[in-house]
Coordinates of C-alpha atoms and ligand atoms in Angstrom, one line a residue:
X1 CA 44.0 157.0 -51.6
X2 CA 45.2 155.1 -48.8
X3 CA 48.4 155.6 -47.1
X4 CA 49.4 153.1 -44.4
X5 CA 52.8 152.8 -42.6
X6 CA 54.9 150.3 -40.2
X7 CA 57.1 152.1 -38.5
X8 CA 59.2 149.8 -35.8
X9 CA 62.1 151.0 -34.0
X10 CA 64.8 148.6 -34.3
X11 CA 66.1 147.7 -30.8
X12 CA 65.1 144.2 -31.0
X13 CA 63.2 141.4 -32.9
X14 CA 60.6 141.8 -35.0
X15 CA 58.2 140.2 -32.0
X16 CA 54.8 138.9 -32.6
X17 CA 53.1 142.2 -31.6
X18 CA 55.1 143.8 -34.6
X19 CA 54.1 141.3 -37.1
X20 CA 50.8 142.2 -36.6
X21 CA 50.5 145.5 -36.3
X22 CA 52.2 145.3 -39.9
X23 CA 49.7 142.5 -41.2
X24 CA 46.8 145.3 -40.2
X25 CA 48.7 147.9 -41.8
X26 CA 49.3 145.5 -44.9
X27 CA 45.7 144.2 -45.3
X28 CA 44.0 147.6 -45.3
X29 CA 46.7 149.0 -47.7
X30 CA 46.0 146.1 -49.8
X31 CA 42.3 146.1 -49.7
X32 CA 41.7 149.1 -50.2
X33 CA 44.4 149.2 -53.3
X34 CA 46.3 151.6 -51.2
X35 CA 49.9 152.1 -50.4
X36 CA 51.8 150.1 -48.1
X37 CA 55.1 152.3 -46.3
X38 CA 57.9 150.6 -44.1
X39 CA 59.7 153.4 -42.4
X40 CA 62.4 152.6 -39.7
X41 CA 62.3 154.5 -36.6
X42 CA 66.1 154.6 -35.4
X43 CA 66.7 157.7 -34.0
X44 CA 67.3 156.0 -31.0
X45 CA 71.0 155.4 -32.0
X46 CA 72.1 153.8 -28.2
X47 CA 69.1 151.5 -28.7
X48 CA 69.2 150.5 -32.6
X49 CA 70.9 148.2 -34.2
X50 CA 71.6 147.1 -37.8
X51 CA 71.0 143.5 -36.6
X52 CA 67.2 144.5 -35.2
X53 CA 66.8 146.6 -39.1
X54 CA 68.2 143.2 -40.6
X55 CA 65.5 141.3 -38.4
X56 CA 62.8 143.3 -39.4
X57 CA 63.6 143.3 -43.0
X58 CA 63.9 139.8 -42.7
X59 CA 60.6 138.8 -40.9
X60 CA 58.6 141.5 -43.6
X61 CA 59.9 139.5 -46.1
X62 CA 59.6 135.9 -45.0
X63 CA 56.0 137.2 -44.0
X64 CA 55.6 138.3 -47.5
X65 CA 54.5 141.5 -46.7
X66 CA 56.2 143.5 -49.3
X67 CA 55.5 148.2 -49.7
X68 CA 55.7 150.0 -52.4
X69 CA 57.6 152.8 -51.1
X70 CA 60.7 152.3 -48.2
X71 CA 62.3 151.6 -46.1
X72 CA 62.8 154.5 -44.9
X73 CA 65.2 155.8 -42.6
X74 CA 64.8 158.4 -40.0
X75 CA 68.4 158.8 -39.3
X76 CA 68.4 159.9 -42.8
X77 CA 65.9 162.5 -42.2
X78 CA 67.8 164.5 -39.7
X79 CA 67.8 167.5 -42.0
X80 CA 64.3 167.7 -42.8
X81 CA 63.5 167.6 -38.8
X82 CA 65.7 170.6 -38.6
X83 CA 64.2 172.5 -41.1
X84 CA 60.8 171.6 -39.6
X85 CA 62.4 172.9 -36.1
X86 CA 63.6 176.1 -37.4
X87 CA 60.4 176.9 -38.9
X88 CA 58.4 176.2 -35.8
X89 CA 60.6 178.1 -33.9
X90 CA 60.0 181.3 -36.4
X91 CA 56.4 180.9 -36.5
X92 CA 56.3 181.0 -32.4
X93 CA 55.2 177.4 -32.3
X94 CA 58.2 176.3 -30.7
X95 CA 60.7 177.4 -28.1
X96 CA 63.9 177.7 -27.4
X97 CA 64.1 176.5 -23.7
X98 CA 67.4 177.1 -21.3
X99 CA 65.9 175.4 -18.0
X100 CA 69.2 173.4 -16.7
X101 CA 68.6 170.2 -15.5
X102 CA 68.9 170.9 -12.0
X103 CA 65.8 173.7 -12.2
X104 CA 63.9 170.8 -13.6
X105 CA 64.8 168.2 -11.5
X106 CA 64.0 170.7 -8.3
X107 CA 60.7 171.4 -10.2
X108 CA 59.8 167.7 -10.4
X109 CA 60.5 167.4 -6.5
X110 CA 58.3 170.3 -5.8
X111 CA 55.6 168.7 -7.6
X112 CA 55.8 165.7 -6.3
X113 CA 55.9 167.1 -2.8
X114 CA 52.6 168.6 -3.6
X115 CA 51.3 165.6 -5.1
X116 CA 50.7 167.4 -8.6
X117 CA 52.0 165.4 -11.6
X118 CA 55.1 166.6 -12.6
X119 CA 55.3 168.6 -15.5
X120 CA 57.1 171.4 -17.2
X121 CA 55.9 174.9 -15.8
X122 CA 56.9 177.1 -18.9
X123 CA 59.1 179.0 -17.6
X124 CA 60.7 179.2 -20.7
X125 CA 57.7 179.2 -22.7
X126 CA 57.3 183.4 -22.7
X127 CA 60.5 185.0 -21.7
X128 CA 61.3 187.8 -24.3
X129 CA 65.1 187.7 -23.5
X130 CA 66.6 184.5 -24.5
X131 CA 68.3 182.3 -21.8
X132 CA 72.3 181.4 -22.3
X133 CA 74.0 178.1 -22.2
X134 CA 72.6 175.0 -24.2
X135 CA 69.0 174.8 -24.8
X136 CA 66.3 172.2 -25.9
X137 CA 63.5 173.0 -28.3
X138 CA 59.8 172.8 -27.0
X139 CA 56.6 172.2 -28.6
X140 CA 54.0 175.5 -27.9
X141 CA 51.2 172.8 -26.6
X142 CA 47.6 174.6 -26.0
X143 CA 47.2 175.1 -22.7
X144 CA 43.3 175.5 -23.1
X145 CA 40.6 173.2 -24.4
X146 CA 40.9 169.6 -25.6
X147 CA 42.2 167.6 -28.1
X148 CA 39.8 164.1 -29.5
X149 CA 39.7 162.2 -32.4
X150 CA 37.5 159.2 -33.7
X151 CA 39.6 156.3 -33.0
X152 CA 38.8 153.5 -35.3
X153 CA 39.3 150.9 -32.7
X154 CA 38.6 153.1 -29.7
X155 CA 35.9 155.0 -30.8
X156 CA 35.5 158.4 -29.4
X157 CA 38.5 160.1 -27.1
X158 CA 39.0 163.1 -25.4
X159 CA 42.7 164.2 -23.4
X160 CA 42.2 167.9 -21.8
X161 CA 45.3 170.1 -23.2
X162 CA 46.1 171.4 -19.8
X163 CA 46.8 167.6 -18.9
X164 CA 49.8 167.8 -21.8
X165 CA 53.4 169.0 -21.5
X166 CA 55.1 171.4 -24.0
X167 CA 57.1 168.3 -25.2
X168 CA 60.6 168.5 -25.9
X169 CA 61.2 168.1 -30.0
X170 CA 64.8 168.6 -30.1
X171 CA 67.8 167.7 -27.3
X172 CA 69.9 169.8 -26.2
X173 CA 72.3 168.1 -29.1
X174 CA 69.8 169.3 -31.4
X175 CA 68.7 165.8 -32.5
X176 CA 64.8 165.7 -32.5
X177 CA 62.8 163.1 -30.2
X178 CA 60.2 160.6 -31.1
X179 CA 57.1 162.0 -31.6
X180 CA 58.2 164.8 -33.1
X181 CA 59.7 162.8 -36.1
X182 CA 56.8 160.5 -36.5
X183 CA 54.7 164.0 -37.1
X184 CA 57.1 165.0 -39.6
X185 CA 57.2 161.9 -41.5
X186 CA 53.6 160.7 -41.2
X187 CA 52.9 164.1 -42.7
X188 CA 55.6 164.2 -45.1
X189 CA 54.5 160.5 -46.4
X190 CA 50.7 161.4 -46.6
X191 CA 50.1 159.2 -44.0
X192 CA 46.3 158.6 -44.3
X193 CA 45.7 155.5 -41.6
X194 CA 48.2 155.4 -38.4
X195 CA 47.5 152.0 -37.4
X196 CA 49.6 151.0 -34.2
X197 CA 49.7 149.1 -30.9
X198 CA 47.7 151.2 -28.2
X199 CA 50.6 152.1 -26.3
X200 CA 51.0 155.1 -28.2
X201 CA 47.2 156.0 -27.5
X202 CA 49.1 158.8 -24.6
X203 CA 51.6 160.1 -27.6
X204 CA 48.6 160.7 -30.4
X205 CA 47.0 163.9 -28.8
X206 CA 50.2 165.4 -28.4
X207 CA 51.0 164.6 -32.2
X208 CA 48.2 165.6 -33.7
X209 CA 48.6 169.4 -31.9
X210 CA 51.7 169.6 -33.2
X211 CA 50.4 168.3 -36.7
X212 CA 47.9 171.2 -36.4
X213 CA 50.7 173.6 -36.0
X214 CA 51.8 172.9 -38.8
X215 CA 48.6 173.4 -40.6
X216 CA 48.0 169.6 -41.4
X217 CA 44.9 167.3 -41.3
X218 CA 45.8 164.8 -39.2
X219 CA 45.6 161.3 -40.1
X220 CA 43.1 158.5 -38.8
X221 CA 44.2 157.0 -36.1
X222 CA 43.7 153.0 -35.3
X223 CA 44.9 151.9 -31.9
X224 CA 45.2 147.8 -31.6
X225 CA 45.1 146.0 -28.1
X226 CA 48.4 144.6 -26.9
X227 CA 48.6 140.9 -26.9
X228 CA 48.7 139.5 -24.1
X229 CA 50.4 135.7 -22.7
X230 CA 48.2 132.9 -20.8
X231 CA 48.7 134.1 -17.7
X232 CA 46.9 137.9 -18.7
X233 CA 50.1 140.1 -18.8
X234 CA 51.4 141.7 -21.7
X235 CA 53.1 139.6 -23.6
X236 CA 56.7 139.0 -23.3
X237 CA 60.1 137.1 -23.2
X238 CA 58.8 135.2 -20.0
X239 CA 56.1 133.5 -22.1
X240 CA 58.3 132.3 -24.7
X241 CA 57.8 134.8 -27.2
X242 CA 60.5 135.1 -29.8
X243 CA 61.1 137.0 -32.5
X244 CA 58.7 136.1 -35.7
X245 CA 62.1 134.9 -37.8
X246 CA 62.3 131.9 -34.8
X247 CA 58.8 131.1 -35.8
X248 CA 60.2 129.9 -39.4
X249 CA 63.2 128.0 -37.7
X250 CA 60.5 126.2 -35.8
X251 CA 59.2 124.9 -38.4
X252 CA 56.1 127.6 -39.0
X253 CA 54.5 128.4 -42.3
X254 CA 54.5 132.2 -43.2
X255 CA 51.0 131.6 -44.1
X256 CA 50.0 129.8 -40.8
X257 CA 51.7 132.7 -38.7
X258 CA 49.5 135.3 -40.9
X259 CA 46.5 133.5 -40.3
X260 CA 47.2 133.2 -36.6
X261 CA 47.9 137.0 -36.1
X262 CA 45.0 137.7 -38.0
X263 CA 42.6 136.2 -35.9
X264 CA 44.6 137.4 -33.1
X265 CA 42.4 140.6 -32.3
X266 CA 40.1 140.6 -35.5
X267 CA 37.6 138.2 -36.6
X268 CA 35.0 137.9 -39.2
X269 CA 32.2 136.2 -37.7
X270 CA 33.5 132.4 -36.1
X271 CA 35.6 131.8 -39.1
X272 CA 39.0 130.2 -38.6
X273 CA 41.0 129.9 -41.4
X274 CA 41.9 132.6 -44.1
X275 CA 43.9 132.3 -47.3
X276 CA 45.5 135.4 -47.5
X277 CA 43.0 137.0 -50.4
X278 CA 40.3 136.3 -47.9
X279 CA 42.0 138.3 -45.6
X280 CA 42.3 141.0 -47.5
X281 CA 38.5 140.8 -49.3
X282 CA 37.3 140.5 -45.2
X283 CA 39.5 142.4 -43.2
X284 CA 38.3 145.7 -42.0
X285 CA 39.6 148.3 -39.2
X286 CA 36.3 147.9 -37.7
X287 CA 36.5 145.3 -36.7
X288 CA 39.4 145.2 -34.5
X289 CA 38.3 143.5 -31.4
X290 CA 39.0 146.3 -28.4
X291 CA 39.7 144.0 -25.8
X292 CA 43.4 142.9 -25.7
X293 CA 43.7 139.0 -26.9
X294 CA 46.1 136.1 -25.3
X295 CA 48.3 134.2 -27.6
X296 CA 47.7 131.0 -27.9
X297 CA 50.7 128.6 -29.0
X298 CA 48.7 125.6 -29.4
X299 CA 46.1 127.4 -32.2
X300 CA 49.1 128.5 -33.8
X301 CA 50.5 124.6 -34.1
X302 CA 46.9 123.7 -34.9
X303 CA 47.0 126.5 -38.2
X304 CA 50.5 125.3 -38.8
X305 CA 49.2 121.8 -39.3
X306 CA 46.3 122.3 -41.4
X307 CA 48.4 124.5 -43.8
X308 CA 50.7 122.0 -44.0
X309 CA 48.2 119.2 -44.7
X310 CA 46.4 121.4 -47.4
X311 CA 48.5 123.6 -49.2
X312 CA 50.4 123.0 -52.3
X313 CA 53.3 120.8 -51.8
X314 CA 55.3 122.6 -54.1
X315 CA 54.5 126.0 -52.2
X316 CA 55.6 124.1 -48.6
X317 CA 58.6 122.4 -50.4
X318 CA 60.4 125.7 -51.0
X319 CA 60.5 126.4 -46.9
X320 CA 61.0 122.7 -46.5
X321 CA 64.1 122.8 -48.8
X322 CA 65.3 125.7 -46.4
X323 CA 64.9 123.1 -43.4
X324 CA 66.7 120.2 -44.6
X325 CA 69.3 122.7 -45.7
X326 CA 69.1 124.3 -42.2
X327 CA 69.8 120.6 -41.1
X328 CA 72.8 119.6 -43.4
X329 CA 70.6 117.6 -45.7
X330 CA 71.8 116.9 -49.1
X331 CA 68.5 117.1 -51.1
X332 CA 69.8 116.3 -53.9
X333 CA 70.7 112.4 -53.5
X334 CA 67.0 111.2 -53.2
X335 CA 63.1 111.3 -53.3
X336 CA 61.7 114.9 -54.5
X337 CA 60.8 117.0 -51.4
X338 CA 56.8 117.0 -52.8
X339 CA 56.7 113.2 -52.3
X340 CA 58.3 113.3 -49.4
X341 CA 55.8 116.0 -48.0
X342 CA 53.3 114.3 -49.4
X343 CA 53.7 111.3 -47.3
X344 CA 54.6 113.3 -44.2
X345 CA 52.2 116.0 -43.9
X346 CA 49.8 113.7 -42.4
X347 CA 51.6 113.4 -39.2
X348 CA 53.2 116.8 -38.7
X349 CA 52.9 120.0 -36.9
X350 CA 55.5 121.5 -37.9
X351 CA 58.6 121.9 -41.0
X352 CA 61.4 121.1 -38.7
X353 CA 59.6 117.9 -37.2
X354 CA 58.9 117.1 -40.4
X355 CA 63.0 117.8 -41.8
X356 CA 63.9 116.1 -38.8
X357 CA 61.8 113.1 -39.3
X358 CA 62.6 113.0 -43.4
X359 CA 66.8 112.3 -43.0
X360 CA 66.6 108.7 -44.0
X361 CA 65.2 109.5 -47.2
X362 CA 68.3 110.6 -48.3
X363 CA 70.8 109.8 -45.8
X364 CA 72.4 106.3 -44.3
X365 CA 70.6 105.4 -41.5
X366 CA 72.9 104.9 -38.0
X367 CA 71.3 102.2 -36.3
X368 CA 71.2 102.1 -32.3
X369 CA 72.0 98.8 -30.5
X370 CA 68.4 99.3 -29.1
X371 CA 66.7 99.0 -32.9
X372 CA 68.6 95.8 -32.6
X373 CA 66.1 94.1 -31.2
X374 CA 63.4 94.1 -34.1
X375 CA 66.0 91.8 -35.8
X376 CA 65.4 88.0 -34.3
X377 CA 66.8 84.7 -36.2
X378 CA 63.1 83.7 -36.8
X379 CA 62.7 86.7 -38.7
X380 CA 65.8 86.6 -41.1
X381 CA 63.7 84.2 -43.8
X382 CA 61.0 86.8 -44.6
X383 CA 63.2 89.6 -44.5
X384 CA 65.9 87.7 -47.3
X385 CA 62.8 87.1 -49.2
X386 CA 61.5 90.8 -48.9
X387 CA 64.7 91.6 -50.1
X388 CA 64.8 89.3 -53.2
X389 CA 61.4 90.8 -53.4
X390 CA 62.4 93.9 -54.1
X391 CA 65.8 93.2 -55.9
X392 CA 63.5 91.7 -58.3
X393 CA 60.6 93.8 -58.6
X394 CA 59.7 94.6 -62.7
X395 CA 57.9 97.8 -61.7
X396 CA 58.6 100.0 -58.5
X397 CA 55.3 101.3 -57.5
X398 CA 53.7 101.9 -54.2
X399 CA 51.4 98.6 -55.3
X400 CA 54.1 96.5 -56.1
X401 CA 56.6 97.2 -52.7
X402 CA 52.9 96.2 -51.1
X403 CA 52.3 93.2 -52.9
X404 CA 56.1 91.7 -51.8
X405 CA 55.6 92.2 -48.1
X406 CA 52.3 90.5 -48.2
X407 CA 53.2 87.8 -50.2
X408 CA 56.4 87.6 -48.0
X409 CA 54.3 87.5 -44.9
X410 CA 51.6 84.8 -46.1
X411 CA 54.5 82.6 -47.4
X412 CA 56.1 82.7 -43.9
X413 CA 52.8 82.7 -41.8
X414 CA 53.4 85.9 -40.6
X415 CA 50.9 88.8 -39.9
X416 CA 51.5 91.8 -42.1
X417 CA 52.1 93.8 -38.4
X418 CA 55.0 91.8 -37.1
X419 CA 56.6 91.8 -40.6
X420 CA 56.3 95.8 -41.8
X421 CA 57.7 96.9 -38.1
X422 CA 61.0 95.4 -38.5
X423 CA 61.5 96.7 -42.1
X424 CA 60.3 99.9 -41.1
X425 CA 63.3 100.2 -38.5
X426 CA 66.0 98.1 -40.9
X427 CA 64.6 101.5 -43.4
X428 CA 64.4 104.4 -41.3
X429 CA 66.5 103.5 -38.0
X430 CA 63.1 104.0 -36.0
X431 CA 59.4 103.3 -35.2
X432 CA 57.7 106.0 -37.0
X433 CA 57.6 106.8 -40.6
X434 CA 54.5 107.0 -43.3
X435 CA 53.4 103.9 -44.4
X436 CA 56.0 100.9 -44.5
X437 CA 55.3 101.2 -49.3
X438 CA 55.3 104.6 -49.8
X439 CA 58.6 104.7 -47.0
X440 CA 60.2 102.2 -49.3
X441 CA 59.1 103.5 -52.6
X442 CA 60.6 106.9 -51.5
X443 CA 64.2 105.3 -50.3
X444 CA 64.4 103.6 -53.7
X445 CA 65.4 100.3 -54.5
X446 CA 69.1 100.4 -54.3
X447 CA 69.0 102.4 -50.5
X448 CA 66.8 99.6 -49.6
X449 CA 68.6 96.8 -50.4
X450 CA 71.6 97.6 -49.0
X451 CA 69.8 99.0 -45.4
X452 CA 67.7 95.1 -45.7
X453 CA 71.5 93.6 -45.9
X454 CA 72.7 95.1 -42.7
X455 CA 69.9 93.5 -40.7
X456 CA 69.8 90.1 -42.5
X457 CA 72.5 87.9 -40.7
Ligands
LIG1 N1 58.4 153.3 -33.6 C1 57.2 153.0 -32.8 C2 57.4 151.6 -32.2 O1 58.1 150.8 -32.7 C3 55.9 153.0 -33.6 C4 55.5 154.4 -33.8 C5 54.2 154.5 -34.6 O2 53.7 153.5 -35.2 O3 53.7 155.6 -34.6 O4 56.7 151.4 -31.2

């Protein structure tokens, strides 16, 4: 049975990076009818915060990647590390060492001098009488042979034992350090697939020696490419990455985002777009690309769009209702957000555009002195008439509203095009908007009387 876990330490967003490492983790649970684990690494108490955990819980769940078991907390674990500690400690796998700081720090000097890299020498590692003052506790690393494993990204790799340190697993406070407590609890959850980002590739021999002293099989191991930004370097801040919750207050679809970070180090032959289920029939570990991949905002917009112009408007009017929420728009008094997405998702990339460029369906339209100008004397007669037009109108349809401005505009020897721009602004208080009848059938009849009378003079 498949185990997988996402195990972030909360010191900041839930980034881009994070996302996917927990989509990978989340696909392979759910393809192979595994299980799905969110633990939270925050032993890092200066570092943490409950704003980061809130974040990440967040993001998971706009992302809809929901586990069955967590979150988890390792702060809450502290006792179980301990009892871990002591044990290793009685089985000789661990030691108590007493080294002060300033025997370590002359140590590190000496090596460097010598161009060696610095390391601890063991000092501690085989006294019989036991030191005095405060102490850490260290891992008993081998000191002969090697230590590989099959990565499933990687493939084969090999780290000699006399190139790793007998790591530290509990401060001198007593509280245990990172890899330590991702051993305890990857074991402790039956952990069966570690996938992460590859810079832990340097941590995973060390935590599977310790996993072998303490007589465990250690998991498969998956390491996956950092992203990087256009200009090659990791990916960062700098290139305007932002936490994946500012991808849904841009206007993003969770959907869209998936897709993106999907493809973003994976593929499945040349094929673009995924709905999630294909994503989870498709995806495999395997086929993890190795080499790292750049992030590409303008495929991103390019998915957001096409989910937009394709999906279910009743699935994008539940993240469009949070936008014209987001934007003080009273929903309510107006059109149903479907139509209104309907006639919009031609001509947007994005929610927030589209919330942005959606107010005057259910809002008063302020009218700049520069709009003004669509307004002549000459035009005054066809617009009255467009007006009685629609004042009288038996039916409101789409057909109808189409049938007024054209008979409007023949009456007056106008083309269609100089008539429908200057009802479009006297509608909407601007240039752009969906065609001039569905715009009007969507403002409704009352709206669009009264917005006609404060252009007709
Ligand atoms: N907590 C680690 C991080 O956020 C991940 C550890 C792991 O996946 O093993 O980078």
């Amino acid at each position: 049975m498949v185990r997988t876990r996402f195990a972030p330490s909360p010191t900041g967003y839930l980034h881009i990076g994070g996302a996917r490492t927990a989509l990978y983790c989340w696909l392979y649970a759910r393809k192979m009818k595994g299980t799905f684990i969110l633990r939270i690494e925050d032993t890092d108490l200066e570092r943490s915060t409950q704003e980061s955990v809130q974040a990440i819980l967040d993001g998971m769940a706009w992302l809809n990647l929901d586990y069955e078991e967590g979150p988890f907390y390792q702060t809450k674990r502290f006792d179980r590390y301990h009892e871990v500690i002591q044990q290793m400690l009685a089985e000789g796998k661990a030691y108590k060492c007493y080294c002060s700081k300033e025997r370590l720090e002359a140590l590190r000097e000496a090596q460097m001098a010598r161009k060696e890299k610095p390391r601890y020498d063991g000092f501690c590692r085989d006294r019989s009488e036991p030191g005095e003052g405060s102490f850490c506790v260290r891992f008993k690393n081998p000191t002969t042979g090697a230590v590989e494993f099959d990565d499933l990204v990687r493939g084969k790799l090999t780290f000699a034992n006399a190139e790793l340190d007998d790591l530290i697993i509990a401060r001198s406070d007593g509280t245990p350090t990172y890899n330590f407590t991702v051993v305890v609890d990857d074991l402790d959850m039956n952990i069966t697939h570690v996938i992460r980002g590859d810079d832990h590739i340097n941590n995973t021999p060390r935590q599977i020696n310790i996993l072998r002293a303490l007589s465990a099989t250690p998991p498969l191991y998956a390491h996956v490419p950092m992203i990087l930004g256009s200009d090659g370097k990791r990916l960062s801040k700098r290139h305007g990455a932002v936490g994946v919750m500012q991808y849904r207050e841009d206007g993003f679809l969770p959907e869209a985002l998936l897709n993106y970070l999907a493809r973003l180090g994976w593929s499945h032959g040349d094929q673009e777009i995924f709905s999630i289920d294909e994503l989870i029939h498709y995806f495999d570990i395997n086929d993890i690309n190795r080499a790292p991949a750049a992030f590409n905002p303008e495929k991103l917009l390019w998915l957001n769009q096409h989910y937009i112009k394709t999906s279910d408007p009743a699935h994008v009017a539940k993240e469009f209702a949070w936008h014209m929420e987001k934007q003080g728009v009273d929903t309510n008094n107006g059109p149903a957000l479907i139509d209104v997405i309907r006639a919009q998702c031609e001509r947007t990339k994005t929610l927030r555009e589209m919330a942005e460029r959606s107010r005057y369906f259910y809002e008063d339209v302020v009218m700049s002195e520069e709009m003004k100008s669509h307004f002549p004397a000459e035009l005054m007669p066809a617009l009255t008439l467009v007006r009685d037009g629609l004042a009288t109108l038996p039916d409101w349809t789409k057909e109808s509203i189409h049938g007024v401005l054209q008979r409007v505009a023949d009456a007056q020897g106008l083309k269609l095009g100089k008539l429908a721009p200057a009802v479009r602004v006297a509608m909407t208080g601007g240039t752009v908007s969906p065609p001039i009848d569905v715009t009007i059938l969507l403002i409704g009849r009352e709206r669009a009387i009264t917005r006609l009378n404060k252009v007709i003079f």
